[in-house]
Tab-separated table of C-alpha atoms in Angstrom:
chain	number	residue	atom	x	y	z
A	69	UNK	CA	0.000	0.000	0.000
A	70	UNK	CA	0.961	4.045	-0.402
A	71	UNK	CA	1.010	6.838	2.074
A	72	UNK	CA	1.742	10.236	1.746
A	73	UNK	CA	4.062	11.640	4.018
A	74	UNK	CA	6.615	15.503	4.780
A	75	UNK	CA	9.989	15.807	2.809
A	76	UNK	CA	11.799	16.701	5.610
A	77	UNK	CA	14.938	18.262	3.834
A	78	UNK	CA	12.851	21.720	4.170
A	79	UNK	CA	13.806	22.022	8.191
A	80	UNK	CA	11.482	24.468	9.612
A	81	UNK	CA	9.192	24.497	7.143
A	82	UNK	CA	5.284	23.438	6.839
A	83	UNK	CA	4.338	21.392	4.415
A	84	UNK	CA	-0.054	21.367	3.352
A	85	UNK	CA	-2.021	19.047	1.951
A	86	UNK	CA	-5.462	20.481	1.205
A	87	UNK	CA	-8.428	18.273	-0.137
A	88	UNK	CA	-10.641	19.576	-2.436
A	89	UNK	CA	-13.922	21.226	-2.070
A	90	UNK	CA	-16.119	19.376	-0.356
A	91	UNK	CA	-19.784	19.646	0.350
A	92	UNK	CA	-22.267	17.906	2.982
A	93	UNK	CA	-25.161	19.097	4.371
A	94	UNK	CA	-25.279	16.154	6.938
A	95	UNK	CA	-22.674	15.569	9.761
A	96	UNK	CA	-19.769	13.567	9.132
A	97	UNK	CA	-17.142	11.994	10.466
A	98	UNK	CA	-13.185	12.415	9.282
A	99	UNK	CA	-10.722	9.366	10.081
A	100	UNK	CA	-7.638	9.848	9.712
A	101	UNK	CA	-4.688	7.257	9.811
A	102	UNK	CA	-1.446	8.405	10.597
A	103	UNK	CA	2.036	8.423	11.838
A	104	UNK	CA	4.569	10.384	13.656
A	105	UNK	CA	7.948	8.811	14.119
A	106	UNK	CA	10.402	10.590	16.252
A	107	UNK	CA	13.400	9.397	18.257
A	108	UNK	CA	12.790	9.165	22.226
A	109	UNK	CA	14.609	12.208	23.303
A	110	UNK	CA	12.055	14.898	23.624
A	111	UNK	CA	12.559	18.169	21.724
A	112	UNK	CA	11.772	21.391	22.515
A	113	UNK	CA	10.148	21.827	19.166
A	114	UNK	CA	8.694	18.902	17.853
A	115	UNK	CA	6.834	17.581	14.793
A	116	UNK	CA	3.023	18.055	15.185
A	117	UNK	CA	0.323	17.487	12.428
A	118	UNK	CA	-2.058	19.335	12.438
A	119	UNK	CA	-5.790	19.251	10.758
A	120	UNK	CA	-7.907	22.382	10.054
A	121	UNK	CA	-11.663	23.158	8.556
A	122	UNK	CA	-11.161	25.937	5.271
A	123	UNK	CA	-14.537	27.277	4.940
A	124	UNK	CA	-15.577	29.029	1.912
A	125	UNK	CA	-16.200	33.371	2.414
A	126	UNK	CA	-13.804	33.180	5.946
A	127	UNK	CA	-10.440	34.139	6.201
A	128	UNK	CA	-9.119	32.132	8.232
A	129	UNK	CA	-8.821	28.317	9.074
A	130	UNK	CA	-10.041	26.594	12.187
A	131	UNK	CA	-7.950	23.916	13.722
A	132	UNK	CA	-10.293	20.710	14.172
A	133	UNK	CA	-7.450	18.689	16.023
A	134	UNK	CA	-3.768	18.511	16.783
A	135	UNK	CA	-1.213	15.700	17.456
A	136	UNK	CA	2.486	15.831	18.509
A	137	UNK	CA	2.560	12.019	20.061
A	138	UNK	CA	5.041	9.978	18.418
A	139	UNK	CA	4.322	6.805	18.114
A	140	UNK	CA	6.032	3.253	16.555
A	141	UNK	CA	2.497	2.428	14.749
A	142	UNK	CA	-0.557	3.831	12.762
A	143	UNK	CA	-2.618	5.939	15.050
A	144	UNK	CA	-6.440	7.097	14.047
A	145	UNK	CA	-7.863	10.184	14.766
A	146	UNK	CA	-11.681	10.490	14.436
A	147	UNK	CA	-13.177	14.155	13.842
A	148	UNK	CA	-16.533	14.843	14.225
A	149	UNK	CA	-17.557	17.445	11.742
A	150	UNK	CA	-21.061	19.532	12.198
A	151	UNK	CA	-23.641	20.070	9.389
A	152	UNK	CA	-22.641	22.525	7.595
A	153	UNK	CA	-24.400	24.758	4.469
A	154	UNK	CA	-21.393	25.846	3.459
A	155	UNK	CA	-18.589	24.105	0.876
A	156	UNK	CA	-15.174	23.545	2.567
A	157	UNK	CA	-11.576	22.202	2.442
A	158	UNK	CA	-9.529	20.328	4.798
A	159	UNK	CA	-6.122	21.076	5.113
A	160	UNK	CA	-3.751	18.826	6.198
A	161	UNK	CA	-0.478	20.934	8.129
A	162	UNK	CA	3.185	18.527	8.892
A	163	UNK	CA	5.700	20.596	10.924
A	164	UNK	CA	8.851	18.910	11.304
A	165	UNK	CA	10.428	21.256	13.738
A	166	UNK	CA	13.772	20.877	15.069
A	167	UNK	CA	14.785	16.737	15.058
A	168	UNK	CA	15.605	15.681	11.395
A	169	UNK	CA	15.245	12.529	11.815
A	170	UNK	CA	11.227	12.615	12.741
A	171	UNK	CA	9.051	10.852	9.631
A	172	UNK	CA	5.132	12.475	9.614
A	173	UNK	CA	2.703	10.207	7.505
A	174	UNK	CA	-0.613	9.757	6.229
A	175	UNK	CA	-2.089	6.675	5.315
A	176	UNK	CA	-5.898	7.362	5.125
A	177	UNK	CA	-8.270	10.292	5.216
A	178	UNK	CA	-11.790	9.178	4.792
A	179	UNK	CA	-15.273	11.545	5.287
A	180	UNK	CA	-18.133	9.176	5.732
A	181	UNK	CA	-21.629	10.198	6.626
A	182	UNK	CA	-22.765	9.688	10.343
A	183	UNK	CA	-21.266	10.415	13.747
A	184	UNK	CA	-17.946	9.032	15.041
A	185	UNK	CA	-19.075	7.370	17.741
A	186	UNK	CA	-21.185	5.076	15.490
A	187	UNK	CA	-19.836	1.425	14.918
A	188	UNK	CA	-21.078	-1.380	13.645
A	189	UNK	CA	-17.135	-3.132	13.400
A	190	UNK	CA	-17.732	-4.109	9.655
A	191	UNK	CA	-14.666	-2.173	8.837
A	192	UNK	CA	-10.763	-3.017	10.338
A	193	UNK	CA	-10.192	0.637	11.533
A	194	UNK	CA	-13.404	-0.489	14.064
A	195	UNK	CA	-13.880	3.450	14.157
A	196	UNK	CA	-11.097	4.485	15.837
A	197	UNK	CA	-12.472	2.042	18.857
A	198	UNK	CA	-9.626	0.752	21.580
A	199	UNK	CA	-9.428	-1.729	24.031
A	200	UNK	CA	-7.728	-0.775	27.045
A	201	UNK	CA	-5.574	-3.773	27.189
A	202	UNK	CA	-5.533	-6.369	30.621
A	203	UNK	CA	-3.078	-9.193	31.105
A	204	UNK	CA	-6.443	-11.334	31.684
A	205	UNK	CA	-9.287	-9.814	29.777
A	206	UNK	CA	-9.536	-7.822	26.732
A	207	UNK	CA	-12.339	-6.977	23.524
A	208	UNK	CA	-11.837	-8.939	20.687
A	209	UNK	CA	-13.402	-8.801	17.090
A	210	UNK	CA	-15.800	-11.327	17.050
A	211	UNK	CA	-17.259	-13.408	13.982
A	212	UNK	CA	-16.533	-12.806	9.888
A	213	UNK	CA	-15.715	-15.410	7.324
A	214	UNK	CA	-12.607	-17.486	9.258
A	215	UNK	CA	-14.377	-19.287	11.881
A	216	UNK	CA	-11.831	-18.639	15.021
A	217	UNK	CA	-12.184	-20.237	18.222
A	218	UNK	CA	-12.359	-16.618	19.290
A	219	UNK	CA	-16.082	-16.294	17.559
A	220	UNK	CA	-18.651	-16.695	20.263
A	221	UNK	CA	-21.724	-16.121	18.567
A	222	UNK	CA	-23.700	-17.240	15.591
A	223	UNK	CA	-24.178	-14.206	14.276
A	224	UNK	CA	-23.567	-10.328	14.916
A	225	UNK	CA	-26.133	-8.271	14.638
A	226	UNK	CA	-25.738	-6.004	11.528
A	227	UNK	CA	-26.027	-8.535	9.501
A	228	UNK	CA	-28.112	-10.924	11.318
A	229	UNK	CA	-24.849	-13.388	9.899
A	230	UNK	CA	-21.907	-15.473	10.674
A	231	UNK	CA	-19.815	-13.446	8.107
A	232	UNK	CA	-20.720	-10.107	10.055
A	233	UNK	CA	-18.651	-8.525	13.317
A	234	UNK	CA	-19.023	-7.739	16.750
A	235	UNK	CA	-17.308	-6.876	19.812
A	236	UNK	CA	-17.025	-9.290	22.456
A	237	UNK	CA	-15.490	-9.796	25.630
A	238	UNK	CA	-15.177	-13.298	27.165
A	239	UNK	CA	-14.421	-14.746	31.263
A	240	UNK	CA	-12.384	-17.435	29.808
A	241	UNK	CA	-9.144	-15.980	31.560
A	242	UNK	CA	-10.547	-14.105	34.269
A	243	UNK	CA	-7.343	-14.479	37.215
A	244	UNK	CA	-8.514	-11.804	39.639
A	245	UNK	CA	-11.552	-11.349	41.276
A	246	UNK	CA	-13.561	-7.767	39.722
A	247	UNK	CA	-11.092	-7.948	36.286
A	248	UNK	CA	-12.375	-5.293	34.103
A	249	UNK	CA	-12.153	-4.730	30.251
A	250	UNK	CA	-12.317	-1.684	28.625
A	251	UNK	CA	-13.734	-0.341	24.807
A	252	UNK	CA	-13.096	3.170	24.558
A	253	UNK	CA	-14.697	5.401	22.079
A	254	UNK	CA	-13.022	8.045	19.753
A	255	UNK	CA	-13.005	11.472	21.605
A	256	UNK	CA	-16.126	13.458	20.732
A	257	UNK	CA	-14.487	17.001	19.104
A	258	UNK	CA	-17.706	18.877	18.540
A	259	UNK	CA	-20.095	19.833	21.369
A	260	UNK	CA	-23.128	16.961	20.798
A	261	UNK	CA	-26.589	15.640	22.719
A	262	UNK	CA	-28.850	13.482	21.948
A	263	UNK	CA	-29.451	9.589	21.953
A	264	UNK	CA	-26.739	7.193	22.092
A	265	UNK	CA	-28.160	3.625	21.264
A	266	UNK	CA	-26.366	-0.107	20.997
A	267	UNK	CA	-27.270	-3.783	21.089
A	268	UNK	CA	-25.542	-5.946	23.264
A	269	UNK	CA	-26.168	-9.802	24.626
A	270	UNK	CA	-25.092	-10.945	27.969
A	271	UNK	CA	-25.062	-14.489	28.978
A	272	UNK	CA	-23.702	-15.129	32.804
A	273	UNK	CA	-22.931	-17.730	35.123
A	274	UNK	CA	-21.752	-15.665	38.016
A	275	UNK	CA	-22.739	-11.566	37.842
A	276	UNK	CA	-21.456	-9.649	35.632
A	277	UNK	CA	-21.208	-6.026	35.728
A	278	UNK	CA	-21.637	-3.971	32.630
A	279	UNK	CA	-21.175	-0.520	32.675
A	280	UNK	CA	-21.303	2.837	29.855
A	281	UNK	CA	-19.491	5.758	31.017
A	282	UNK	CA	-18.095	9.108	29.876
A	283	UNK	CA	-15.041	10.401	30.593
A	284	UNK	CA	-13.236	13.726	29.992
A	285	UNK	CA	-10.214	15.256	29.347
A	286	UNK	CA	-9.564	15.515	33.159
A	287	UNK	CA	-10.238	11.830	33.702
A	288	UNK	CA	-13.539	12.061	35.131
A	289	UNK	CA	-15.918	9.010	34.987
A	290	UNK	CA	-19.495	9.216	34.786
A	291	UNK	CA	-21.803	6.653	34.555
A	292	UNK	CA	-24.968	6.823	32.699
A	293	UNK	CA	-25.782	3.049	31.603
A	294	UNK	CA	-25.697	-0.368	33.779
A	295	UNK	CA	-27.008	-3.665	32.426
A	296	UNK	CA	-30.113	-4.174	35.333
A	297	UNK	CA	-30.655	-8.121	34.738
A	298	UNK	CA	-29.509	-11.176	33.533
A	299	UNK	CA	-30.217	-11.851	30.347
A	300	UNK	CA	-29.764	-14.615	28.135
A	301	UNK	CA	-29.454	-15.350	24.201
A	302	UNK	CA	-30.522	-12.368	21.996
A	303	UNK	CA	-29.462	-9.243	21.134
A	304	UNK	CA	-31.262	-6.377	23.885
A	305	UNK	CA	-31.426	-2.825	22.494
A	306	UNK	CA	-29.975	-0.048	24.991
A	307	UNK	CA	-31.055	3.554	24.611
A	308	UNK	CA	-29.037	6.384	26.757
A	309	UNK	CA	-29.693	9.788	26.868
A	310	UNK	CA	-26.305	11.369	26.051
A	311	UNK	CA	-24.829	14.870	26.672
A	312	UNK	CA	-20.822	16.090	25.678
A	313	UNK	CA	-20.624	19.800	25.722
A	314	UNK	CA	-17.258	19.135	25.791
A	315	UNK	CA	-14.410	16.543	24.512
A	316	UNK	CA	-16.037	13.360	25.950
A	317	UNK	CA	-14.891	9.634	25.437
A	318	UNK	CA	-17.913	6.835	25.809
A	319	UNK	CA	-16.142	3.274	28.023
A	320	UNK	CA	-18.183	0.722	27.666
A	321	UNK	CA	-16.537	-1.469	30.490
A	322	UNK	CA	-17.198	-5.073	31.459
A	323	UNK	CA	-16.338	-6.265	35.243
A	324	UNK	CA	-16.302	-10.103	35.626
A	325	UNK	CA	-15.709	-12.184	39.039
A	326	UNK	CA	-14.861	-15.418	37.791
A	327	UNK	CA	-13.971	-17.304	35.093
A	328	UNK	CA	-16.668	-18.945	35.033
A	329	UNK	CA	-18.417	-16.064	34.511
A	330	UNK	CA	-19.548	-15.760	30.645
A	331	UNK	CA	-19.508	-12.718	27.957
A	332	UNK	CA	-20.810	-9.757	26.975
A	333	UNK	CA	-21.039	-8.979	22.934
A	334	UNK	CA	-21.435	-5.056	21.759
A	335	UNK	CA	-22.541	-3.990	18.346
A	336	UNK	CA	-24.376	-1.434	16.088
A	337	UNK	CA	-23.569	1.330	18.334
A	338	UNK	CA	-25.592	4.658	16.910
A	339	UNK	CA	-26.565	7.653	17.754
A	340	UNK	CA	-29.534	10.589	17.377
A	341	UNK	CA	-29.230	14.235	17.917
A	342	UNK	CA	-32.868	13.577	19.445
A	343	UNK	CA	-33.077	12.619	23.253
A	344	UNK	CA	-34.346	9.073	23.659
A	345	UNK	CA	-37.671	9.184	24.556
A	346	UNK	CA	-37.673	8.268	28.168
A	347	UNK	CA	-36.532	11.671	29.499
A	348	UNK	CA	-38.513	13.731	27.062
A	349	UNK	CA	-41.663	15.357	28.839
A	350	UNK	CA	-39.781	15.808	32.049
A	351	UNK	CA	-36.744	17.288	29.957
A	352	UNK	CA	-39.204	19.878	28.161
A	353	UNK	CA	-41.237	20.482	31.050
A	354	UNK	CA	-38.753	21.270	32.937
A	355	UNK	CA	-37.581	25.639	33.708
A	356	UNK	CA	-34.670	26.115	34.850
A	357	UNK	CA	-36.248	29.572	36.379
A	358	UNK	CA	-38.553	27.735	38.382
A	359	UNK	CA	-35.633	26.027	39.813
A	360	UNK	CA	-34.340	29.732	41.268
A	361	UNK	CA	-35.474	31.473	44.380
A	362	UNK	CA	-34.823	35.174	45.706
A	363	UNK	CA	-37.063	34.167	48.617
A	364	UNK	CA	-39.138	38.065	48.437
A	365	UNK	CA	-42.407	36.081	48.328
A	366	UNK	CA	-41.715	32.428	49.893
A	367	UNK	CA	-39.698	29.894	49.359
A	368	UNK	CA	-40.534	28.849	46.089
A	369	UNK	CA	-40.257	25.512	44.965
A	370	UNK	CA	-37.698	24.836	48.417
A	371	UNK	CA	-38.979	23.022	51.021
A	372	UNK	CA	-37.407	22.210	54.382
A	373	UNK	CA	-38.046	19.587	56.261
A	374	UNK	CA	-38.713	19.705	60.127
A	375	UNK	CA	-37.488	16.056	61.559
A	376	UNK	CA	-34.002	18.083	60.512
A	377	UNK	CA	-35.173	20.138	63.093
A	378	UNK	CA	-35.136	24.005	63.426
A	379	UNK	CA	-33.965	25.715	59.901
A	380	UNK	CA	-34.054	28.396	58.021
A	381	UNK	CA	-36.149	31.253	58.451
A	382	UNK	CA	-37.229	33.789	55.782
A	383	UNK	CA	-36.037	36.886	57.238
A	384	UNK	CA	-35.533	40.866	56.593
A	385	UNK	CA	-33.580	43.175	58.571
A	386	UNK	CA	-32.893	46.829	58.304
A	387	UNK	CA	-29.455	48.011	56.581
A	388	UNK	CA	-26.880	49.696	58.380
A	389	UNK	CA	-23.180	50.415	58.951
A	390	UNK	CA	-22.925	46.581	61.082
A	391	UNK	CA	-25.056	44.732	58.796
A	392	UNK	CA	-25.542	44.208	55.242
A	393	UNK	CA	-29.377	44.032	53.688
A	394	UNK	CA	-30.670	40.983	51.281
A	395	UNK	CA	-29.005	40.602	48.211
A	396	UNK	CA	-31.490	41.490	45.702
A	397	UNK	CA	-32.778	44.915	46.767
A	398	UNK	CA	-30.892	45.524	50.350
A	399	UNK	CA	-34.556	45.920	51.131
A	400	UNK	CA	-36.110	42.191	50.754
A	401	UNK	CA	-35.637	39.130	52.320
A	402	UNK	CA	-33.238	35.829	53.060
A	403	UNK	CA	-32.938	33.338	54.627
A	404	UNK	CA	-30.710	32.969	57.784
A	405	UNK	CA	-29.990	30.000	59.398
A	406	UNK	CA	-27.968	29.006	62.655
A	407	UNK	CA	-28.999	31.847	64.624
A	408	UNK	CA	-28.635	32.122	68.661
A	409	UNK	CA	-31.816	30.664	68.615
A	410	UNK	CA	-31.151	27.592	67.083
A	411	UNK	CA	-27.335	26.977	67.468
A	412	UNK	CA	-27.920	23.842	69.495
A	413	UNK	CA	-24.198	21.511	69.369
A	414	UNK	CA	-24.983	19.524	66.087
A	415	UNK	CA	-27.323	21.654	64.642
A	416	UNK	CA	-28.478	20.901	61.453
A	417	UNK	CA	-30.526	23.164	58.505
A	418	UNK	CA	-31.126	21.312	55.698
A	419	UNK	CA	-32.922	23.121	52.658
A	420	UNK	CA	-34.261	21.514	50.002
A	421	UNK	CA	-34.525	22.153	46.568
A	422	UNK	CA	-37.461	21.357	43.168
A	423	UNK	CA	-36.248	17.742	41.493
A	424	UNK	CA	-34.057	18.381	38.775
A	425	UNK	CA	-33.994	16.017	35.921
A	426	UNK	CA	-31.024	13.710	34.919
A	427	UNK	CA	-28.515	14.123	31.801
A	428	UNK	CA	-28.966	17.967	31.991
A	429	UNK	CA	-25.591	19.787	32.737
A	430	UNK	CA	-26.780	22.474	35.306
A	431	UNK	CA	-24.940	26.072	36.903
A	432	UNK	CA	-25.858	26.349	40.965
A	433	UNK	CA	-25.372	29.815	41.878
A	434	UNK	CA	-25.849	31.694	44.852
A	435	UNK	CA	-24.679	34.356	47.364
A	436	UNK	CA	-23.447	33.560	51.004
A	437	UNK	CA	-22.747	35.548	54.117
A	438	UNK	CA	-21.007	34.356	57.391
A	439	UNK	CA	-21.431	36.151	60.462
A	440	UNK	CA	-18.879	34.856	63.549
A	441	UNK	CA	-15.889	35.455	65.300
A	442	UNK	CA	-13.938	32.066	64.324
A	443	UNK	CA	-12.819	30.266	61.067
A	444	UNK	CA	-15.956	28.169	60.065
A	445	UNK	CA	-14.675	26.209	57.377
A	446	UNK	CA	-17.785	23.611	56.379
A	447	UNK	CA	-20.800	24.839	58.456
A	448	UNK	CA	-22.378	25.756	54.899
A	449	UNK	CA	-22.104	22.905	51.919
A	450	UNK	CA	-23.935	21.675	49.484
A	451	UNK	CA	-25.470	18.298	48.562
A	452	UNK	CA	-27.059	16.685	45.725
A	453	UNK	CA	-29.185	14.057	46.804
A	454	UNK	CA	-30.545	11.313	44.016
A	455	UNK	CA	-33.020	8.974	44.174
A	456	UNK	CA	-35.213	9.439	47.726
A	457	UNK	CA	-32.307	10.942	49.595
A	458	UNK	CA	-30.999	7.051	49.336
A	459	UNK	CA	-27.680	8.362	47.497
A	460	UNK	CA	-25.829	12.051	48.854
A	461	UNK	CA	-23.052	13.741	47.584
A	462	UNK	CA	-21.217	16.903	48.598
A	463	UNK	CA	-20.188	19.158	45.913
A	464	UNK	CA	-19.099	22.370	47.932
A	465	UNK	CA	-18.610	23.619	51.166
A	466	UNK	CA	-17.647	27.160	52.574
A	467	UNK	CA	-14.086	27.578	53.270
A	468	UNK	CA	-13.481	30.967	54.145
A	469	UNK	CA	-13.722	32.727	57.091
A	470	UNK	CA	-16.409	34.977	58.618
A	471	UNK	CA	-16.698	38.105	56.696
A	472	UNK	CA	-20.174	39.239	56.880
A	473	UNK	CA	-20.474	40.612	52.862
A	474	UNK	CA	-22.113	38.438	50.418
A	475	UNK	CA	-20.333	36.472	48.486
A	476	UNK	CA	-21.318	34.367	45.242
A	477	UNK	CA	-20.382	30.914	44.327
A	478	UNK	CA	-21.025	28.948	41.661
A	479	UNK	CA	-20.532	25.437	40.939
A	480	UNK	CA	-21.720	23.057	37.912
A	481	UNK	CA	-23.097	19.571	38.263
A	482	UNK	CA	-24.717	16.483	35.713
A	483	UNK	CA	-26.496	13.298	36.763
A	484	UNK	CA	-27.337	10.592	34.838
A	485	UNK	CA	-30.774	10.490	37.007
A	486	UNK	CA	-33.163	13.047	38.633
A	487	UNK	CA	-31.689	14.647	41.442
A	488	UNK	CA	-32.046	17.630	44.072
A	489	UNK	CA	-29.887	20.298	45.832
């Protein structure tokens, strides 16, 4: 086979490979197979390629993804790329920088219709999906025309045939107890929501956990799939609402406990810019504003409730030079909580607010005063309870010292299920 790759005898120099006009109304994905060979010691100035959008009637380009990794094999990059009306180029950028001896090549560039994180493993690039390799377990390619040992099923799913592919991920050589295997997307590159749908089969002897999550670029997991029974023999449909505002990778992670324990198969994974339609009415029912309280008229949609014992009390005091008013006018009302009146050792206020709904990413802001003579570092935080208060989680708490001005904070949270603050 060919590949194109930079004549490095230009040092310094870029070299450009642009495409030429292309035009597609729907989104598309980019793959991209490449390599950058360097030697190990790292430079101060070393070879990147680099792949920007041209779009016709702007002046300038915008860089759709970067790489400077060098690596000893073909890599693939998978780019997302929105709908667009307009006609555009891709341009291709090598810079060799500083070590002659780096290679930059190209194998492959290929625009298909569809999203990126669609697979349905017909092809040998999978779509840019990985398996996080184990000593013990790993995701192999299951089924196609030469009849492995490795094949585990009849037939995949596309194709409802022997000769089609899956994914599949097998106990067989399960050593440790909780051994986990790992399929990790291509990283979303363009802010997306919607529905992200697959079919899977699951036979088990002994449980097996099987688990979607996202992760970001700071290593984050969050779940927002889990198999719920044992199931046996066909392929099950899974529908998930999904939500990446930002660079996002989807794990689709398999935890066994024996050997004994069976498989899990993975295929036609696809996905709608429409929400699946379990979360629907509550997601367009829901306002955000009616979330929001300045507490002038009540408490809104906040509730407290009294086996917590004494509160918070809706309160308004005059303004002078010792004390500051409410936040909204200086005139209205807060709440206050902790007073001499209630400080009993232990004391507790808990406020609570409306139910938000899951797989919505959401901005908590309000403003806080603390009156007191002594640091007071936790006696105000912030929980998000899920589920009938079974499940709590802090996601803030003061830690500043008694001033007595208010002061905002702000701090931004996402469930997979309905939750509350």
């Amino acid at each position: 086979g060919h590949y194109i790759s930079v004549d490095t005898s230009y040092e310094g120099e870029r070299a450009v490979l642009s495409s030429p006009e292309l035009y597609s109304e729907e989104w598309s994905c980019v793959r991209l197979i490449y390599q950058i060979a360097a030697t190990p010691e790292t430079s101060s100035d070393p070879a990147r390629l680099n792949l920007y959008l041209r779009q016709e009637g702007e002046s300038f380009d915008h860089l759709l993804w970067s790489a400077e990794e060098p690596s000893d094999s073909w890599l693939i990059a998978s780019l997302d790329l929105k709908n667009n009306t307009k006609k555009y180029k891709i341009v291709l950028e090598g810079e060799i920088g500083q070590d002659k001896s780096t290679s930059i090549a190209v194998f492959e560039i290929k625009i298909t219709p569809g999203y990126c994180i669609e697979c349905d493993f017909e092809e040998n690039h999978l779509c840019g999906f990985v398996n996080r390799w184990n000593p013990n377990v790993n995701w192999f390619v299951g089924g196609g025309s030469i009849r492995n040992s490795q094949s585990i099923l009849p037939k995949d799913h596309t194709l409802n045939s022997e000769l089609g592919h899956y994914m599949y991920v097998d106990s067989v050589y399960v050593k440790h107890f909780q051994e986990v295997a790992q399929l990790i997307s291509p990283k979303t590159t363009t802010p997306m929501s919607g529905c992200l749908s697959f079919y899977y089969q699951l036979k088990q002897e002994s449980s097996i956990v099987f688990t979607v999550y996202l992760k970001d670029t700071s290593g984050f997991y969050e779940e927002i799939w889990k198999t719920d029974s044992a199931l046996n023999g066909d392929w099950m449909l899974a529908e998930v609402d999904f939500n990446a505002p930002y660079p996002m990778e989807v794990i689709f992670e398999v935890a066994f406990n024996s050997a004994k324990g069976g498989y899990v198969a993975l295929d036609d994974i696809s996905f709608s810019p429409v929400y699946c339609s379990n979360q629907t009415g509550m997601r367009s029912s829901f306002d955000p504003a009616k979330a929001g309280c300045n507490f002038e008229e009540d408490l809104c949609n906040f509730y407290q409730d009294h086996k917590d014992g004494p509160g918070w009390s809706r309160v308004k005091v005059k303004r002078n030079v010792y004390r500051a008013g409410d936040h909204t006018t200086g005139f209205g009302y807060y709440l206050l909580a902790n007073t001499k009146f209630t400080s009993q050792p232990g004391y507790i206020g808990r406020l609570y607010g409306p139910i938000l709904p899951g797989n919505l990413q959401f901005c908590l802001r309000f403003y806080y005063a603390l009156y007191g003579f002594f640091k007071m570092t936790g006696t105000l935080a912030v929980y998000i309870f899920e589920e009938n208060h079974v499940v709590q989680e802090k996601i803030w708490s003061v830690l500043d010292s008694p001033k007595g001005v208010w002061t905002q904070a702000e701090i931004s949270f996402k469930k997979p299920m309905p939750c509350k603050v």
